[in-house]
Amino acid sequence: MKIHWKKTTIMFILAASLVIPSASFHVAADEKYSQSYTLSRYQLTDSLQVDVKSVLNEPTSEGTKIGAVIRYYNAGERLVGVPEYEVRVKTNEGLEYIMRPSLANARNIQPKETIELSYWNVIDRYDVFALDELSWSDVDEFVYPKEEKRIISLPITDLEWKGDKANLSDPAQIKQWQDTFTIPMLTDQIQYQPVSLNEQNTSNGIKTVVGFLATNMGDKPITVPDFRINGKSGNKVFNGERLEQDELVLDPGEKNYVHYAIPVKSRSELKNLTVLTPEEYVADDKTHITYTIGRLMINLVGATNSTRLPSPSGTYELNKPIQFDPISQLIQSDIEVSMVDLNMSESAGGGFKSVVAKFKMLNKSGDSVPVPSFQTVLTIANGKKFSGTRQDTKVNMLIPNISYVIYYTYIVPNSETGERLTMEILDGKKVEPYNFTIAAFKTKVVDSTDGTLAFYPFHVQLIDTSKTTSFNVGKGANYSYTLGLDFDIKLQDEVVVDQSFSKLRVEVADESNRIMASKVFSFIDEKKLVSGNEIISFDADRLESTLNLRLYEVIDTPFGEVRRLMQTVKR
């Protein structure tokens, strides 16, 4: 009896020793494999450890797609082969399905190396079920009946993803717009911050573009990994497209942006964003199957644009250097850009007003550099935005220590007053056809009808006028007029302008405001306007004791000629 008791005790201890490791795996998995994405490795063989990266359980019209991605880590000191264990998933009903390995799966693992192996199956069932467990089994099919030995089993209930329309419920996975986050399934060294959300009109329709600021929090260079962003509105899912296609490597502490275009016309339609990681499986026929796994959800309540733009207090002061987003690379650090004029006038044909902004670019480097090709947008008080039409220029390079002036034209409603404006400078080269704000400031239209003509960089002043009238005998017109205009022209700065620069137009009108004569002066050709006297001669049928001289700044735009009244003189 005593001996029997000892045998029973020994058998109980042996049985317990076999059961306890399995139980400990389940407990550890419940703690580690939660939706907080904390990974933990489990011993598969003496050298290999595993953790589960992704689990898909997606019902479709073709059946239920089941996918799994498992990370294998070789903790040993020599090359080892991937064991030919059978990988299975177990449902909450107790049914097991064999997972087929990807044709692209590696067969060997180097010492201290981590690899990802992909598994896949499509089950011919259309009801809803959950996956409880993932296991490895050693199956010997060369004996009858075949022998199976369960190696380890891991719970995966909290890991499965039901497809793009699924929702995340774990509070650890739900972020607000102002929150920062990492994606540990890819790397925990890069921190992301949502910073911009706006609509953009493209040749493929209106899309909502969301931007994230990525920061390398580690101590070595790291590549920003591939992840996806989907937009959701109720049961509708809008698949986002990553705009930056080139590899983006961040040095320690470095920051840069990643952007996604979501095919939805208004940001107000979006309720939240889903952050997903891509996976791929290669079937035996070499067909590539791709899918995504949801990792985080970002609520868009209260979402605002918070791109890292310097925000000068008060209204922008003309001719002061504009502060650009330090991350942007469109404007080199040794190029100084400033706005030197902002004016508004009615169009020659009427029906709208034209706002013209002039920007000066100074090359402070020792070499010639390309003229920055930036875009601009003017926002009026009611929030409506108007894109600027860039001057058609032939100057391609900026000479060292020489400035260049370029202007942009905006067509605005006749009711616009020019107060409470916001100017945005955009980078349209980074990812065409999309654009990204790199500077923004408050401003207003400048009124310069004070007798001093602001044809920057030229300082133009009409000093004096003269008029002579003579009666014609035997001519078709009875009277001949000769007007003398004495100008003082000075170049304010060392600035280059080209053939498309604005011109001076002088109109002569009678007391009834009927135009009798006009003349246009250029500032840059062989017959350019210089200091001294200019003559305007014309004939008329009537004698006018008083003539009205109107001086305009004239700019040619795709919408027609734009005139800005600078000065009125009676003679």
Coordinates of C-alpha atoms in Angstrom, one line a residue:
M1 CA 0.0 0.0 0.0
K2 CA 2.8 2.4 0.8
I3 CA 4.6 1.6 -2.4
H4 CA 1.4 2.2 -4.4
W5 CA 1.1 5.6 -2.8
K6 CA 4.6 6.6 -3.8
K7 CA 3.9 5.5 -7.4
T8 CA 0.7 7.5 -7.5
T9 CA 2.5 10.6 -6.1
I10 CA 5.3 10.3 -8.7
M11 CA 2.7 10.0 -11.5
F12 CA 0.9 13.0 -10.2
I13 CA 4.1 15.1 -10.1
L14 CA 5.0 14.0 -13.6
A15 CA 1.5 14.9 -14.9
A16 CA 1.6 18.3 -13.1
S17 CA 5.0 19.0 -14.7
L18 CA 3.5 18.5 -18.1
V19 CA 0.4 20.6 -17.4
I20 CA 2.0 23.5 -15.6
P21 CA 4.1 24.8 -18.6
S22 CA 1.0 24.9 -20.8
A23 CA -1.0 26.7 -18.1
S24 CA 1.8 29.2 -17.6
F25 CA 1.8 29.9 -21.4
H26 CA -1.9 30.7 -21.2
V27 CA -1.5 33.0 -18.3
A28 CA 1.4 34.8 -19.8
A29 CA -0.4 35.2 -23.1
D30 CA -3.5 36.6 -21.4
E31 CA -1.2 39.3 -19.8
K32 CA 1.1 40.0 -22.7
Y33 CA -1.0 39.4 -25.8
S34 CA -3.5 42.1 -25.0
Q35 CA -4.5 44.8 -27.4
S36 CA -1.7 47.0 -25.8
Y37 CA 0.6 45.2 -28.2
T38 CA 3.2 44.2 -25.6
L39 CA 5.1 41.3 -27.2
S40 CA 6.4 38.3 -25.3
R41 CA 8.5 35.4 -26.7
Y42 CA 7.6 31.8 -26.0
Q43 CA 10.0 28.8 -26.2
L44 CA 9.3 26.6 -29.2
T45 CA 12.6 24.6 -29.3
D46 CA 15.9 24.8 -27.3
S47 CA 17.0 27.7 -29.6
L48 CA 13.8 29.1 -31.1
Q49 CA 11.4 31.5 -29.5
V50 CA 8.2 32.8 -31.0
D51 CA 5.6 35.5 -30.7
V52 CA 2.4 36.3 -32.6
K53 CA 2.5 39.5 -34.6
S54 CA -0.8 39.3 -36.5
V55 CA -4.0 37.2 -36.6
L56 CA -6.7 37.7 -39.3
N57 CA -10.2 36.2 -39.1
E58 CA -12.2 37.9 -41.8
P59 CA -15.5 36.7 -43.1
T60 CA -15.9 37.4 -46.9
S61 CA -18.1 36.2 -49.8
E62 CA -15.4 33.7 -50.6
G63 CA -15.3 32.2 -47.2
T64 CA -13.5 33.1 -44.0
K65 CA -9.9 34.2 -44.5
I66 CA -7.6 33.2 -41.7
G67 CA -4.1 34.6 -41.6
A68 CA -1.3 34.6 -39.0
V69 CA 2.2 36.1 -39.0
I70 CA 4.6 34.7 -36.4
R71 CA 8.0 36.0 -35.4
Y72 CA 10.8 33.4 -34.8
Y73 CA 13.8 34.4 -32.9
N74 CA 17.0 32.3 -32.8
A75 CA 18.5 32.7 -29.4
G76 CA 21.2 30.2 -30.1
E77 CA 24.7 30.6 -31.4
R78 CA 24.4 28.7 -34.7
L79 CA 22.2 28.5 -37.8
V80 CA 19.0 26.5 -37.2
G81 CA 16.3 25.4 -39.5
V82 CA 12.6 26.3 -39.1
P83 CA 11.1 23.1 -37.6
E84 CA 8.5 21.4 -39.8
Y85 CA 5.8 21.6 -37.2
E86 CA 2.2 21.9 -38.2
V87 CA 0.7 25.3 -37.3
R88 CA -3.0 25.3 -36.4
V89 CA -5.7 27.6 -35.2
K90 CA -8.4 26.5 -32.9
T91 CA -11.9 28.1 -32.8
N92 CA -14.0 28.8 -29.8
E93 CA -16.0 25.7 -30.8
G94 CA -13.0 23.5 -30.4
L95 CA -12.5 23.1 -34.2
E96 CA -8.9 23.1 -35.5
Y97 CA -7.7 24.3 -39.0
I98 CA -4.3 23.7 -40.4
M99 CA -2.5 26.9 -41.6
R100 CA -0.4 26.6 -44.7
P101 CA 3.0 28.3 -44.8
S102 CA 3.9 31.0 -47.3
L103 CA 6.0 30.0 -50.2
A104 CA 8.2 33.0 -49.2
N105 CA 8.8 31.8 -45.7
A106 CA 12.5 31.4 -44.8
R107 CA 13.8 27.9 -44.0
N108 CA 16.7 28.8 -41.8
I109 CA 17.4 31.4 -39.1
Q110 CA 20.8 33.0 -38.4
P111 CA 22.0 33.3 -34.7
K112 CA 20.3 36.2 -32.9
E113 CA 18.1 36.9 -35.9
T114 CA 14.4 37.5 -35.9
I115 CA 12.3 36.6 -39.0
E116 CA 8.6 36.7 -39.8
L117 CA 6.8 33.7 -41.2
S118 CA 3.3 33.9 -42.7
Y119 CA 0.5 31.3 -42.7
W120 CA -2.9 31.3 -44.5
N121 CA -6.1 29.4 -45.0
V122 CA -9.5 30.1 -46.4
I123 CA -12.3 28.2 -44.7
D124 CA -15.5 27.4 -46.6
R125 CA -17.8 28.7 -43.9
Y126 CA -19.8 31.9 -43.7
D127 CA -20.9 32.0 -40.1
V128 CA -19.2 34.1 -37.4
F129 CA -16.7 32.4 -35.1
A130 CA -13.8 33.4 -33.0
L131 CA -10.2 32.1 -32.8
D132 CA -9.0 31.0 -29.4
E133 CA -5.7 29.3 -29.9
L134 CA -2.7 29.0 -32.1
S135 CA -0.5 25.9 -31.7
W136 CA 2.5 24.0 -33.1
S137 CA 2.3 20.2 -33.4
D138 CA 4.9 17.6 -34.4
V139 CA 3.1 15.2 -36.7
D140 CA 4.6 11.9 -37.8
E141 CA 2.7 10.7 -40.9
F142 CA 4.9 7.7 -41.6
V143 CA 3.4 5.6 -38.9
Y144 CA -0.2 4.3 -38.7
P145 CA -2.1 5.7 -37.1
K146 CA -0.2 8.9 -37.5
E147 CA 1.2 10.3 -34.2
E148 CA 0.8 13.9 -33.1
K149 CA 2.7 15.7 -30.3
R150 CA 1.5 19.2 -29.3
I151 CA 4.5 21.4 -28.7
I152 CA 3.0 24.7 -27.4
S153 CA -0.3 26.5 -27.6
L154 CA -0.9 30.2 -27.4
P155 CA -4.2 32.0 -26.8
I156 CA -5.0 34.6 -29.5
T157 CA -8.5 35.6 -28.6
D158 CA -7.5 39.2 -28.1
L159 CA -5.4 39.4 -31.2
E160 CA -7.7 38.5 -34.0
W161 CA -8.7 41.2 -36.5
K162 CA -12.0 40.9 -38.3
G163 CA -11.2 43.0 -41.4
D164 CA -11.4 46.7 -42.4
K165 CA -14.9 47.2 -41.0
A166 CA -14.0 46.0 -37.6
N167 CA -13.8 48.3 -34.6
L168 CA -11.2 48.4 -31.9
S169 CA -12.5 48.4 -28.3
D170 CA -9.4 48.2 -26.1
P171 CA -8.8 51.7 -24.5
A172 CA -5.1 51.2 -25.1
Q173 CA -5.8 51.2 -28.8
I174 CA -8.0 54.3 -29.0
K175 CA -6.3 57.6 -29.3
Q176 CA -7.5 61.2 -29.5
W177 CA -6.3 63.6 -32.2
Q178 CA -3.9 65.4 -29.9
D179 CA -2.3 62.1 -28.6
T180 CA 1.1 60.8 -29.7
F181 CA 1.5 57.1 -30.3
T182 CA 3.9 54.4 -31.4
I183 CA 3.3 51.2 -33.4
P184 CA 5.3 48.6 -31.4
M185 CA 4.4 45.8 -33.9
L186 CA 6.6 47.7 -36.3
T187 CA 8.9 49.6 -34.0
D188 CA 8.6 51.4 -30.7
Q189 CA 11.4 53.8 -31.6
I190 CA 9.3 56.1 -33.8
Q191 CA 6.6 58.4 -32.2
Y192 CA 3.8 59.8 -34.3
Q193 CA 1.7 62.9 -33.8
P194 CA -1.3 63.8 -36.0
V195 CA -0.8 67.3 -37.2
S196 CA -2.9 68.1 -40.3
L197 CA -6.2 67.2 -41.9
N198 CA -7.5 69.1 -44.9
E199 CA -9.3 68.6 -48.2
Q200 CA -7.4 68.9 -51.5
N201 CA -8.7 69.0 -55.0
T202 CA -6.8 66.7 -57.4
S203 CA -7.4 65.4 -61.0
N204 CA -8.9 62.3 -59.3
G205 CA -11.4 64.4 -57.3
I206 CA -11.4 65.8 -53.8
K207 CA -9.4 63.9 -51.2
T208 CA -8.8 64.4 -47.5
V209 CA -5.1 64.5 -46.6
V210 CA -4.0 63.6 -43.1
G211 CA -0.4 64.3 -42.0
F212 CA 1.6 62.8 -39.2
L213 CA 4.8 64.1 -37.6
A214 CA 7.3 61.2 -37.1
T215 CA 10.1 61.5 -34.6
N216 CA 13.0 59.1 -34.0
M217 CA 13.1 58.6 -30.3
G218 CA 15.9 56.1 -30.5
D219 CA 19.7 56.4 -30.6
K220 CA 20.4 55.2 -34.1
P221 CA 19.0 55.9 -37.6
I222 CA 15.8 54.1 -38.4
T223 CA 13.5 53.8 -41.4
V224 CA 9.9 54.9 -41.0
P225 CA 8.1 51.6 -41.6
D226 CA 5.2 51.0 -43.9
F227 CA 1.8 51.4 -42.3
R228 CA -1.7 52.3 -43.6
I229 CA -4.4 54.7 -42.7
N230 CA -8.1 54.1 -43.4
G231 CA -10.9 56.6 -42.8
K232 CA -14.2 55.4 -41.3
S233 CA -17.6 56.9 -41.2
G234 CA -20.2 54.5 -39.8
N235 CA -20.0 51.3 -41.8
K236 CA -18.1 53.0 -44.7
V237 CA -14.4 52.5 -45.0
F238 CA -12.2 54.7 -47.1
N239 CA -8.8 53.2 -47.9
G240 CA -6.0 55.7 -47.5
E241 CA -2.9 55.9 -49.8
R242 CA 0.5 56.8 -48.4
L243 CA 1.9 59.8 -50.5
E244 CA 5.6 59.6 -49.7
Q245 CA 6.8 56.6 -51.6
D246 CA 10.6 57.0 -51.1
E247 CA 12.3 55.4 -48.1
L248 CA 12.3 57.9 -45.2
V249 CA 15.3 57.4 -42.8
L250 CA 15.3 59.4 -39.6
D251 CA 18.5 60.1 -37.6
P252 CA 18.2 60.1 -33.8
G253 CA 16.0 63.0 -32.7
E254 CA 15.1 63.9 -36.4
K255 CA 11.5 64.7 -37.4
N256 CA 9.7 64.4 -40.7
Y257 CA 6.2 64.1 -42.1
V258 CA 4.2 61.2 -43.6
H259 CA 1.0 61.9 -45.4
Y260 CA -2.0 59.9 -46.5
A261 CA -4.7 60.7 -49.0
I262 CA -8.2 59.4 -48.2
P263 CA -10.8 59.4 -51.0
V264 CA -13.5 61.3 -49.1
K265 CA -14.6 64.7 -50.2
S266 CA -14.9 66.4 -46.8
R267 CA -13.1 65.8 -43.6
S268 CA -16.4 66.3 -41.8
E269 CA -17.5 62.9 -43.2
L270 CA -14.7 61.1 -41.3
K271 CA -15.4 60.1 -37.7
N272 CA -12.1 58.3 -37.0
L273 CA -9.0 56.9 -38.6
T274 CA -7.6 53.4 -38.3
V275 CA -3.9 52.7 -38.2
L276 CA -3.1 49.4 -39.9
T277 CA 0.0 47.3 -40.7
P278 CA 0.3 45.4 -44.0
E279 CA 0.9 41.7 -44.2
E280 CA 1.6 39.4 -47.2
Y281 CA 1.3 35.7 -48.0
V282 CA 2.6 33.9 -51.1
A283 CA 0.6 30.9 -52.2
D284 CA 2.0 27.8 -53.8
D285 CA 1.1 29.1 -57.2
K286 CA 3.1 32.3 -56.4
T287 CA 0.0 34.4 -56.0
H288 CA 0.6 37.3 -53.5
I289 CA -2.2 37.8 -51.0
T290 CA -2.1 41.1 -49.1
Y291 CA -4.1 42.2 -46.1
T292 CA -3.9 44.6 -43.2
I293 CA -4.3 44.3 -39.4
G294 CA -5.8 47.1 -37.4
R295 CA -3.6 48.5 -34.6
L296 CA -5.0 51.8 -33.4
M297 CA -8.0 54.0 -33.8
I298 CA -7.8 57.9 -33.8
N299 CA -10.9 59.9 -33.0
L300 CA -11.3 63.0 -35.1
V301 CA -13.4 65.0 -32.7
G302 CA -11.8 68.4 -32.3
A303 CA -9.2 67.6 -35.0
T304 CA -7.3 70.8 -36.1
N305 CA -4.3 71.6 -38.2
S306 CA -1.3 71.9 -35.9
T307 CA 1.6 71.6 -38.4
R308 CA 4.8 73.0 -36.8
L309 CA 4.6 76.5 -38.4
P310 CA 6.1 79.5 -36.7
S311 CA 3.2 81.8 -35.9
P312 CA 4.2 85.5 -35.8
S313 CA 2.1 87.6 -33.4
G314 CA 0.0 90.2 -35.0
T315 CA -0.1 91.1 -38.7
Y316 CA 2.8 90.3 -40.9
E317 CA 5.2 93.3 -41.5
L318 CA 6.1 93.8 -45.2
N319 CA 9.6 93.1 -46.3
K320 CA 10.4 91.0 -43.2
P321 CA 11.8 87.4 -43.6
I322 CA 9.0 84.8 -43.6
Q323 CA 9.5 81.9 -41.1
F324 CA 9.1 78.5 -42.7
D325 CA 8.4 75.1 -41.2
P326 CA 11.9 74.0 -40.2
I327 CA 11.2 70.5 -41.5
S328 CA 10.4 71.6 -45.0
Q329 CA 13.2 71.4 -47.5
L330 CA 11.6 73.4 -50.3
I331 CA 13.1 76.7 -49.3
Q332 CA 16.8 76.4 -48.5
S333 CA 18.0 77.9 -45.3
D334 CA 20.2 80.4 -47.1
I335 CA 17.3 81.8 -49.2
E336 CA 15.4 84.6 -47.5
V337 CA 11.8 85.1 -48.7
S338 CA 9.7 88.1 -47.8
M339 CA 6.4 89.6 -49.0
V340 CA 7.1 93.2 -50.2
D341 CA 3.6 94.2 -51.4
L342 CA 0.0 93.1 -51.2
N343 CA -2.6 95.2 -53.1
M344 CA -6.1 94.8 -54.5
S345 CA -7.9 96.4 -57.4
E346 CA -10.8 95.8 -59.7
S347 CA -10.2 93.9 -62.9
A348 CA -10.2 95.9 -66.2
G349 CA -13.3 94.0 -67.3
G350 CA -15.1 94.2 -64.0
G351 CA -17.0 91.5 -62.2
F352 CA -14.2 90.6 -59.7
K353 CA -11.3 92.0 -57.8
S354 CA -7.7 91.0 -58.1
V355 CA -5.2 90.8 -55.2
V356 CA -1.6 90.8 -56.2
A357 CA 1.2 89.7 -53.7
K358 CA 4.8 90.3 -54.5
F359 CA 7.5 88.2 -52.9
K360 CA 11.2 88.9 -52.8
M361 CA 13.7 86.1 -52.7
L362 CA 17.3 86.8 -51.6
N363 CA 20.1 84.3 -52.2
K364 CA 22.4 84.7 -49.2
S365 CA 24.7 81.8 -50.3
G366 CA 27.8 82.0 -52.3
D367 CA 26.4 80.0 -55.3
S368 CA 23.6 80.3 -57.8
V369 CA 20.6 78.3 -56.7
P370 CA 17.3 77.4 -58.4
V371 CA 14.4 79.8 -57.9
P372 CA 12.1 78.1 -55.3
S373 CA 8.9 77.0 -56.9
F374 CA 6.3 77.4 -54.1
Q375 CA 2.5 77.9 -54.3
T376 CA 0.4 80.3 -52.3
V377 CA -3.2 80.4 -51.0
L378 CA -5.0 83.5 -49.8
T379 CA -7.8 83.0 -47.2
I380 CA -10.3 85.8 -46.8
A381 CA -12.3 86.6 -43.6
N382 CA -15.1 84.1 -44.3
G383 CA -12.7 81.2 -44.6
K384 CA -12.8 80.9 -48.4
K385 CA -9.5 80.0 -50.0
F386 CA -8.1 81.3 -53.3
S387 CA -5.1 79.8 -55.0
G388 CA -2.5 82.2 -56.3
T389 CA -1.5 82.2 -60.0
R390 CA 2.3 82.5 -60.2
Q391 CA 3.9 85.0 -62.5
D392 CA 5.1 83.4 -65.8
T393 CA 8.8 83.9 -65.2
K394 CA 11.8 83.0 -67.3
V395 CA 14.4 83.4 -64.5
N396 CA 15.5 80.0 -63.2
M397 CA 18.4 80.7 -61.0
L398 CA 19.0 83.1 -58.1
I399 CA 22.3 85.0 -58.3
P400 CA 24.3 85.2 -55.0
N401 CA 23.4 88.2 -52.9
I402 CA 20.9 89.4 -55.5
S403 CA 17.2 89.4 -54.9
Y404 CA 14.4 88.4 -57.3
V405 CA 10.8 89.5 -57.2
I406 CA 7.9 87.4 -58.3
Y407 CA 4.2 88.0 -57.9
Y408 CA 1.0 85.9 -57.5
T409 CA -2.5 86.9 -58.5
Y410 CA -5.7 86.0 -56.6
I411 CA -9.2 86.5 -58.1
V412 CA -11.6 87.4 -55.2
P413 CA -15.2 88.5 -55.1
N414 CA -16.1 92.2 -55.7
S415 CA -17.3 92.4 -52.1
E416 CA -13.8 91.7 -50.7
T417 CA -12.4 94.5 -48.5
G418 CA -8.8 93.1 -48.1
E419 CA -8.9 93.0 -44.3
R420 CA -8.3 89.9 -42.1
L421 CA -6.4 87.9 -44.7
T422 CA -4.3 84.8 -44.2
M423 CA -1.4 84.0 -46.5
E424 CA -0.2 80.4 -46.8
I425 CA 2.9 79.3 -48.7
L426 CA 2.7 75.7 -49.9
D427 CA 5.1 73.0 -51.0
G428 CA 3.6 71.5 -54.2
K429 CA 6.8 69.7 -55.2
K430 CA 7.1 67.1 -52.4
V431 CA 4.3 64.8 -53.5
E432 CA 2.6 66.1 -56.6
P433 CA -0.3 66.9 -57.1
Y434 CA -0.7 67.4 -53.4
N435 CA 0.5 70.5 -51.5
F436 CA 1.6 71.1 -47.9
T437 CA 1.6 74.3 -45.9
I438 CA 5.2 75.4 -45.0
A439 CA 4.4 79.0 -43.8
A440 CA 1.3 81.0 -42.8
F441 CA 0.7 84.5 -41.5
K442 CA -2.0 87.1 -41.1
T443 CA -1.9 90.1 -43.4
K444 CA -4.1 92.7 -45.1
V445 CA -4.1 94.7 -48.3
V446 CA -1.8 97.7 -48.4
D447 CA -3.2 101.1 -49.6
S448 CA -0.4 103.0 -51.3
T449 CA -2.4 105.7 -53.3
D450 CA -0.4 108.4 -51.6
G451 CA 1.5 109.9 -54.5
T452 CA 4.5 107.5 -54.1
L453 CA 4.2 104.6 -56.6
A454 CA 5.1 101.3 -55.1
F455 CA 6.4 99.4 -58.2
Y456 CA 8.8 97.4 -56.0
P457 CA 11.8 97.2 -56.4
F458 CA 11.4 100.5 -58.3
H459 CA 10.6 103.7 -56.3
V460 CA 8.5 105.7 -58.8
Q461 CA 7.5 109.3 -58.2
L462 CA 5.9 111.8 -60.5
I463 CA 7.6 115.1 -59.7
D464 CA 6.0 117.5 -62.1
T465 CA 3.7 117.7 -65.1
S466 CA 3.3 120.2 -68.0
K467 CA 0.8 120.7 -70.7
T468 CA 0.8 122.6 -74.0
T469 CA -2.2 122.9 -76.4
S470 CA -2.1 124.1 -80.0
F471 CA -4.9 124.6 -82.6
N472 CA -4.5 122.7 -85.8
V473 CA -5.2 124.2 -89.2
G474 CA -6.3 121.9 -92.0
K475 CA -6.1 118.7 -90.0
G476 CA -8.8 116.3 -89.1
A477 CA -8.4 117.0 -85.4
N478 CA -8.8 120.6 -84.2
Y479 CA -6.4 120.5 -81.2
S480 CA -3.0 118.9 -80.4
Y481 CA -2.0 118.2 -76.8
T482 CA 1.5 117.6 -75.4
L483 CA 1.9 116.4 -71.8
G484 CA 5.3 116.4 -70.1
L485 CA 5.8 114.0 -67.2
D486 CA 8.8 114.4 -65.0
F487 CA 9.6 111.1 -63.2
D488 CA 12.1 110.2 -60.5
I489 CA 12.9 106.5 -60.8
K490 CA 15.1 104.8 -58.2
L491 CA 16.0 101.1 -57.7
Q492 CA 15.5 100.5 -54.0
D493 CA 17.4 97.2 -53.7
E494 CA 19.7 95.0 -55.7
V495 CA 16.8 93.1 -57.3
V496 CA 16.3 91.3 -60.6
V497 CA 13.0 91.4 -62.5
D498 CA 12.1 89.9 -65.9
Q499 CA 10.0 90.7 -68.9
S500 CA 6.8 89.8 -67.3
F501 CA 7.2 92.4 -64.5
S502 CA 4.4 94.9 -64.0
K503 CA 4.3 98.1 -66.1
L504 CA 3.2 101.7 -65.6
R505 CA 0.1 102.8 -67.6
V506 CA -0.7 106.6 -67.9
E507 CA -4.3 107.5 -69.0
V508 CA -5.4 111.0 -70.0
A509 CA -9.2 111.6 -69.5
D510 CA -11.4 114.7 -70.0
E511 CA -13.7 116.2 -67.4
S512 CA -16.4 113.7 -68.4
N513 CA -13.9 110.9 -67.6
R514 CA -13.6 109.9 -71.3
I515 CA -10.2 108.5 -72.1
M516 CA -8.4 110.7 -74.7
A517 CA -5.0 109.0 -74.7
S518 CA -2.9 106.4 -72.9
K519 CA 0.7 105.1 -72.8
V520 CA 2.3 102.1 -71.2
F521 CA 5.9 102.2 -69.8
S522 CA 8.2 99.3 -69.1
F523 CA 10.9 99.2 -66.5
I524 CA 13.3 96.6 -68.0
D525 CA 13.7 96.8 -71.8
E526 CA 15.7 99.2 -74.0
K527 CA 13.0 101.8 -73.9
K528 CA 12.5 101.4 -70.1
L529 CA 11.2 104.2 -68.0
V530 CA 14.1 106.2 -66.4
S531 CA 14.3 109.5 -64.4
G532 CA 13.5 112.5 -66.5
N533 CA 10.8 113.8 -68.9
E534 CA 8.5 111.6 -70.8
I535 CA 6.2 113.0 -73.5
I536 CA 2.6 112.0 -74.3
S537 CA 1.2 113.6 -77.5
F538 CA -2.3 113.2 -78.9
D539 CA -4.9 115.0 -81.0
A540 CA -8.5 115.8 -80.1
D541 CA -11.6 117.5 -81.6
R542 CA -12.3 119.5 -78.6
L543 CA -10.5 121.9 -76.3
E544 CA -10.2 120.7 -72.7
S545 CA -9.1 123.2 -70.1
T546 CA -8.4 120.5 -67.5
L547 CA -7.1 117.0 -68.1
N548 CA -7.1 114.1 -65.6
L549 CA -4.0 112.0 -65.5
R550 CA -4.4 108.5 -63.9
L551 CA -1.4 106.3 -63.2
Y552 CA -1.8 102.6 -62.9
E553 CA 0.4 99.6 -62.1
V554 CA -0.6 97.1 -64.8
I555 CA 0.0 93.3 -64.5
D556 CA -0.9 90.7 -67.1
T557 CA -2.5 87.6 -65.6
P558 CA -4.3 84.5 -67.1
F559 CA -7.6 86.3 -66.1
G560 CA -6.7 89.4 -68.1
E561 CA -5.0 92.7 -67.3
V562 CA -5.1 93.9 -63.7
R563 CA -4.8 97.6 -63.0
R564 CA -4.0 99.2 -59.7
L565 CA -4.7 102.9 -59.5
M566 CA -1.6 104.5 -58.0
Q567 CA -2.1 108.3 -58.5
T568 CA -4.5 110.8 -60.0
V569 CA -3.3 114.3 -61.2
K570 CA -5.3 117.2 -62.7
R571 CA -3.6 119.3 -65.3

